[in-house]
């Protein structure tokens, strides 16, 4: 396997949510806590989880909208924190972001042509007389007519606006695009069109994606590997086919059971999670999913409430953070 394009090592992001009268932090929200993963060139890595699990914060740290509280981001073999100003400028061109809300992410006072041309012009990627051709090429690549360049964002539908956002990200000729729930604000029929477009562009432009989404039903169609997050922690990572056919973590199984089934003849049992949702503010030690876990106590020796389980490799490329599996990836469930 090739070297990772992006490597996250023990990455954390904490936010101060309360301060005393003397300005001291009294509570800390652990949005992302000790997360490590690799994203390889040309792949689409899906990152899923409930709202508030920290997946968007991971994406924002990648594009430098948030500064990590701890840990390292390695890009193409180099530590981001140690890059020179010139090298960091190249990094910011190579890593682009598609925002979740196509209505709020486009400047209403600029034409579509100016929105796409601005990053090219500011970074001096092309001579001035070549920028219009580039804008026309990108509009065509995302399925919009060339005369769209003279229109404003409010003249487009939600799906068309998201296409403009994709064209703007492509304008910088990036290597990796962080897709922050790019279809969650769109109608279901439009979602399929945008997902197909992203898949086509991945091959045409040689892109790598970090695809952030709420549900496993969305990332199933675009991802090569999938990571599942819960309250700032990565609980399972596996190739797409392996994750959907053989989910191991109780939370992953619950997410998969919640995917709607279109054929009534193929009903499946829904896993209903009980208990209180844990808080990311000064969380208790142990597994973050412990308070809702229906399999709690099923392993031979559990420390769910006291010690955080490590992410262990159960089979090639399949990692899980659960006491149902020991440090060698063996099942700890008692027989029967």
PDB file of N, CA, C and O in Angstrom, residues 106-143:
ATOM      1  N   UNK A 106     -21.829  30.731  -0.145  1.00  0.00           N
ATOM      2  CA  UNK A 106     -21.519  31.507  -1.340  1.00  0.00           C
ATOM      3  C   UNK A 106     -21.839  32.975  -1.098  1.00  0.00           C
ATOM      4  O   UNK A 106     -22.876  33.316  -0.522  1.00  0.00           O
ATOM      5  N   UNK A 107     -20.951  33.856  -1.543  1.00  0.00           N
ATOM      6  CA  UNK A 107     -21.132  35.293  -1.363  1.00  0.00           C
ATOM      7  C   UNK A 107     -22.271  35.785  -2.255  1.00  0.00           C
ATOM      8  O   UNK A 107     -22.197  35.683  -3.476  1.00  0.00           O
ATOM      9  N   UNK A 108     -23.353  36.325  -1.666  1.00  0.00           N
ATOM     10  CA  UNK A 108     -24.505  36.748  -2.488  1.00  0.00           C
ATOM     11  C   UNK A 108     -24.225  37.973  -3.349  1.00  0.00           C
ATOM     12  O   UNK A 108     -24.997  38.277  -4.256  1.00  0.00           O
ATOM     13  N   UNK A 109     -23.114  38.676  -3.092  1.00  0.00           N
ATOM     14  CA  UNK A 109     -22.800  39.889  -3.847  1.00  0.00           C
ATOM     15  C   UNK A 109     -21.867  39.633  -5.030  1.00  0.00           C
ATOM     16  O   UNK A 109     -21.530  40.552  -5.763  1.00  0.00           O
ATOM     17  N   UNK A 110     -21.428  38.390  -5.167  1.00  0.00           N
ATOM     18  CA  UNK A 110     -20.507  38.053  -6.249  1.00  0.00           C
ATOM     19  C   UNK A 110     -21.189  37.132  -7.251  1.00  0.00           C
ATOM     20  O   UNK A 110     -22.008  36.288  -6.881  1.00  0.00           O
ATOM     21  N   UNK A 111     -20.847  37.278  -8.519  1.00  0.00           N
ATOM     22  CA  UNK A 111     -21.343  36.345  -9.518  1.00  0.00           C
ATOM     23  C   UNK A 111     -20.641  34.999  -9.333  1.00  0.00           C
ATOM     24  O   UNK A 111     -19.579  34.906  -8.702  1.00  0.00           O
ATOM     25  N   UNK A 112     -21.241  33.976  -9.911  1.00  0.00           N
ATOM     26  CA  UNK A 112     -20.669  32.641  -9.809  1.00  0.00           C
ATOM     27  C   UNK A 112     -19.275  32.604 -10.421  1.00  0.00           C
ATOM     28  O   UNK A 112     -18.345  31.975  -9.891  1.00  0.00           O
ATOM     29  N   UNK A 113     -19.094  33.313 -11.539  1.00  0.00           N
ATOM     30  CA  UNK A 113     -17.776  33.360 -12.171  1.00  0.00           C
ATOM     31  C   UNK A 113     -16.720  33.944 -11.260  1.00  0.00           C
ATOM     32  O   UNK A 113     -15.592  33.439 -11.178  1.00  0.00           O
ATOM     33  N   UNK A 114     -17.091  35.025 -10.545  1.00  0.00           N
ATOM     34  CA  UNK A 114     -16.134  35.656  -9.634  1.00  0.00           C
ATOM     35  C   UNK A 114     -15.845  34.770  -8.423  1.00  0.00           C
ATOM     36  O   UNK A 114     -14.726  34.747  -7.906  1.00  0.00           O
ATOM     37  N   UNK A 115     -16.869  34.033  -7.951  1.00  0.00           N
ATOM     38  CA  UNK A 115     -16.678  33.141  -6.806  1.00  0.00           C
ATOM     39  C   UNK A 115     -15.656  32.063  -7.132  1.00  0.00           C
ATOM     40  O   UNK A 115     -14.766  31.748  -6.324  1.00  0.00           O
ATOM     41  N   UNK A 116     -15.753  31.490  -8.336  1.00  0.00           N
ATOM     42  CA  UNK A 116     -14.829  30.424  -8.731  1.00  0.00           C
ATOM     43  C   UNK A 116     -13.461  30.982  -9.079  1.00  0.00           C
ATOM     44  O   UNK A 116     -12.424  30.366  -8.799  1.00  0.00           O
ATOM     45  N   UNK A 117     -13.443  32.184  -9.685  1.00  0.00           N
ATOM     46  CA  UNK A 117     -12.170  32.762 -10.134  1.00  0.00           C
ATOM     47  C   UNK A 117     -11.351  33.348  -8.996  1.00  0.00           C
ATOM     48  O   UNK A 117     -10.122  33.431  -9.099  1.00  0.00           O
ATOM     49  N   UNK A 118     -12.007  33.759  -7.898  1.00  0.00           N
ATOM     50  CA  UNK A 118     -11.301  34.469  -6.830  1.00  0.00           C
ATOM     51  C   UNK A 118     -10.115  33.689  -6.265  1.00  0.00           C
ATOM     52  O   UNK A 118      -9.006  34.240  -6.162  1.00  0.00           O
ATOM     53  N   UNK A 119     -10.265  32.417  -5.870  1.00  0.00           N
ATOM     54  CA  UNK A 119      -9.089  31.706  -5.330  1.00  0.00           C
ATOM     55  C   UNK A 119      -7.966  31.554  -6.349  1.00  0.00           C
ATOM     56  O   UNK A 119      -6.785  31.578  -5.974  1.00  0.00           O
ATOM     57  N   UNK A 120      -8.312  31.402  -7.623  1.00  0.00           N
ATOM     58  CA  UNK A 120      -7.283  31.301  -8.661  1.00  0.00           C
ATOM     59  C   UNK A 120      -6.535  32.621  -8.790  1.00  0.00           C
ATOM     60  O   UNK A 120      -5.300  32.664  -8.896  1.00  0.00           O
ATOM     61  N   UNK A 121      -7.286  33.706  -8.749  1.00  0.00           N
ATOM     62  CA  UNK A 121      -6.694  35.038  -8.905  1.00  0.00           C
ATOM     63  C   UNK A 121      -5.834  35.408  -7.695  1.00  0.00           C
ATOM     64  O   UNK A 121      -4.715  35.904  -7.842  1.00  0.00           O
ATOM     65  N   UNK A 122      -6.337  35.146  -6.503  1.00  0.00           N
ATOM     66  CA  UNK A 122      -5.613  35.518  -5.281  1.00  0.00           C
ATOM     67  C   UNK A 122      -4.307  34.739  -5.161  1.00  0.00           C
ATOM     68  O   UNK A 122      -3.265  35.290  -4.766  1.00  0.00           O
ATOM     69  N   UNK A 123      -4.330  33.461  -5.532  1.00  0.00           N
ATOM     70  CA  UNK A 123      -3.133  32.626  -5.418  1.00  0.00           C
ATOM     71  C   UNK A 123      -2.265  32.643  -6.675  1.00  0.00           C
ATOM     72  O   UNK A 123      -1.249  31.949  -6.728  1.00  0.00           O
ATOM     73  N   UNK A 124      -2.691  33.425  -7.666  1.00  0.00           N
ATOM     74  CA  UNK A 124      -1.914  33.607  -8.903  1.00  0.00           C
ATOM     75  C   UNK A 124      -1.553  32.269  -9.540  1.00  0.00           C
ATOM     76  O   UNK A 124      -0.409  32.017  -9.929  1.00  0.00           O
ATOM     77  N   UNK A 125      -2.581  31.400  -9.655  1.00  0.00           N
ATOM     78  CA  UNK A 125      -2.355  30.083 -10.233  1.00  0.00           C
ATOM     79  C   UNK A 125      -2.304  30.124 -11.753  1.00  0.00           C
ATOM     80  O   UNK A 125      -1.703  29.243 -12.378  1.00  0.00           O
ATOM     81  N   UNK A 126      -2.953  31.139 -12.358  1.00  0.00           N
ATOM     82  CA  UNK A 126      -3.000  31.256 -13.814  1.00  0.00           C
ATOM     83  C   UNK A 126      -2.835  32.703 -14.230  1.00  0.00           C
ATOM     84  O   UNK A 126      -3.151  33.621 -13.446  1.00  0.00           O
ATOM     85  N   UNK A 127      -2.356  32.961 -15.450  1.00  0.00           N
ATOM     86  CA  UNK A 127      -2.353  34.332 -15.976  1.00  0.00           C
ATOM     87  C   UNK A 127      -3.781  34.854 -16.065  1.00  0.00           C
ATOM     88  O   UNK A 127      -4.732  34.081 -16.235  1.00  0.00           O
ATOM     89  N   UNK A 128      -3.945  36.148 -15.979  1.00  0.00           N
ATOM     90  CA  UNK A 128      -5.275  36.762 -15.953  1.00  0.00           C
ATOM     91  C   UNK A 128      -6.104  36.381 -17.175  1.00  0.00           C
ATOM     92  O   UNK A 128      -7.325  36.182 -17.077  1.00  0.00           O
ATOM     93  N   UNK A 129      -5.460  36.251 -18.332  1.00  0.00           N
ATOM     94  CA  UNK A 129      -6.210  35.949 -19.556  1.00  0.00           C
ATOM     95  C   UNK A 129      -6.626  34.478 -19.663  1.00  0.00           C
ATOM     96  O   UNK A 129      -7.317  34.095 -20.603  1.00  0.00           O
ATOM     97  N   UNK A 130      -6.197  33.642 -18.722  1.00  0.00           N
ATOM     98  CA  UNK A 130      -6.555  32.227 -18.736  1.00  0.00           C
ATOM     99  C   UNK A 130      -7.631  31.877 -17.705  1.00  0.00           C
ATOM    100  O   UNK A 130      -8.161  30.770 -17.713  1.00  0.00           O
ATOM    101  N   UNK A 131      -7.950  32.820 -16.828  1.00  0.00           N
ATOM    102  CA  UNK A 131      -8.854  32.513 -15.718  1.00  0.00           C
ATOM    103  C   UNK A 131     -10.269  32.251 -16.209  1.00  0.00           C
ATOM    104  O   UNK A 131     -10.942  31.322 -15.746  1.00  0.00           O
ATOM    105  N   UNK A 132     -10.756  33.036 -17.178  1.00  0.00           N
ATOM    106  CA  UNK A 132     -12.109  32.823 -17.690  1.00  0.00           C
ATOM    107  C   UNK A 132     -12.265  31.432 -18.300  1.00  0.00           C
ATOM    108  O   UNK A 132     -13.308  30.789 -18.141  1.00  0.00           O
ATOM    109  N   UNK A 133     -11.243  30.972 -19.013  1.00  0.00           N
ATOM    110  CA  UNK A 133     -11.296  29.624 -19.593  1.00  0.00           C
ATOM    111  C   UNK A 133     -11.372  28.565 -18.493  1.00  0.00           C
ATOM    112  O   UNK A 133     -12.090  27.569 -18.628  1.00  0.00           O
ATOM    113  N   UNK A 134     -10.627  28.794 -17.431  1.00  0.00           N
ATOM    114  CA  UNK A 134     -10.632  27.849 -16.303  1.00  0.00           C
ATOM    115  C   UNK A 134     -12.010  27.806 -15.649  1.00  0.00           C
ATOM    116  O   UNK A 134     -12.509  26.734 -15.312  1.00  0.00           O
ATOM    117  N   UNK A 135     -12.633  28.975 -15.484  1.00  0.00           N
ATOM    118  CA  UNK A 135     -13.973  29.032 -14.887  1.00  0.00           C
ATOM    119  C   UNK A 135     -14.965  28.266 -15.753  1.00  0.00           C
ATOM    120  O   UNK A 135     -15.781  27.479 -15.251  1.00  0.00           O
ATOM    121  N   UNK A 136     -14.922  28.478 -17.068  1.00  0.00           N
ATOM    122  CA  UNK A 136     -15.812  27.763 -17.971  1.00  0.00           C
ATOM    123  C   UNK A 136     -15.608  26.263 -17.917  1.00  0.00           C
ATOM    124  O   UNK A 136     -16.577  25.482 -17.944  1.00  0.00           O
ATOM    125  N   UNK A 137     -14.351  25.836 -17.827  1.00  0.00           N
ATOM    126  CA  UNK A 137     -14.033  24.408 -17.751  1.00  0.00           C
ATOM    127  C   UNK A 137     -14.596  23.797 -16.472  1.00  0.00           C
ATOM    128  O   UNK A 137     -15.175  22.695 -16.497  1.00  0.00           O
ATOM    129  N   UNK A 138     -14.458  24.496 -15.352  1.00  0.00           N
ATOM    130  CA  UNK A 138     -14.928  23.962 -14.080  1.00  0.00           C
ATOM    131  C   UNK A 138     -16.453  23.931 -14.026  1.00  0.00           C
ATOM    132  O   UNK A 138     -17.041  22.985 -13.471  1.00  0.00           O
ATOM    133  N   UNK A 139     -17.115  24.941 -14.580  1.00  0.00           N
ATOM    134  CA  UNK A 139     -18.579  24.927 -14.626  1.00  0.00           C
ATOM    135  C   UNK A 139     -19.073  23.726 -15.436  1.00  0.00           C
ATOM    136  O   UNK A 139     -20.033  23.044 -15.045  1.00  0.00           O
ATOM    137  N   UNK A 140     -18.423  23.468 -16.524  1.00  0.00           N
ATOM    138  CA  UNK A 140     -18.798  22.317 -17.336  1.00  0.00           C
ATOM    139  C   UNK A 140     -18.536  21.005 -16.597  1.00  0.00           C
ATOM    140  O   UNK A 140     -19.330  20.057 -16.673  1.00  0.00           O
ATOM    141  N   UNK A 141     -17.447  20.965 -15.837  1.00  0.00           N
ATOM    142  CA  UNK A 141     -17.085  19.746 -15.104  1.00  0.00           C
ATOM    143  C   UNK A 141     -18.119  19.388 -14.044  1.00  0.00           C
ATOM    144  O   UNK A 141     -18.342  18.206 -13.758  1.00  0.00           O
ATOM    145  N   UNK A 142     -18.759  20.400 -13.446  1.00  0.00           N
ATOM    146  CA  UNK A 142     -19.753  20.138 -12.401  1.00  0.00           C
ATOM    147  C   UNK A 142     -21.183  20.144 -12.944  1.00  0.00           C
ATOM    148  O   UNK A 142     -22.146  20.076 -12.174  1.00  0.00           O
ATOM    149  N   UNK A 143     -21.333  20.231 -14.267  1.00  0.00           N
ATOM    150  CA  UNK A 143     -22.653  20.111 -14.880  1.00  0.00           C
ATOM    151  C   UNK A 143     -23.471  21.376 -14.937  1.00  0.00           C
ATOM    152  O   UNK A 143     -24.701  21.321 -14.963  1.00  0.00           O
TER     153      UNK A 143
END
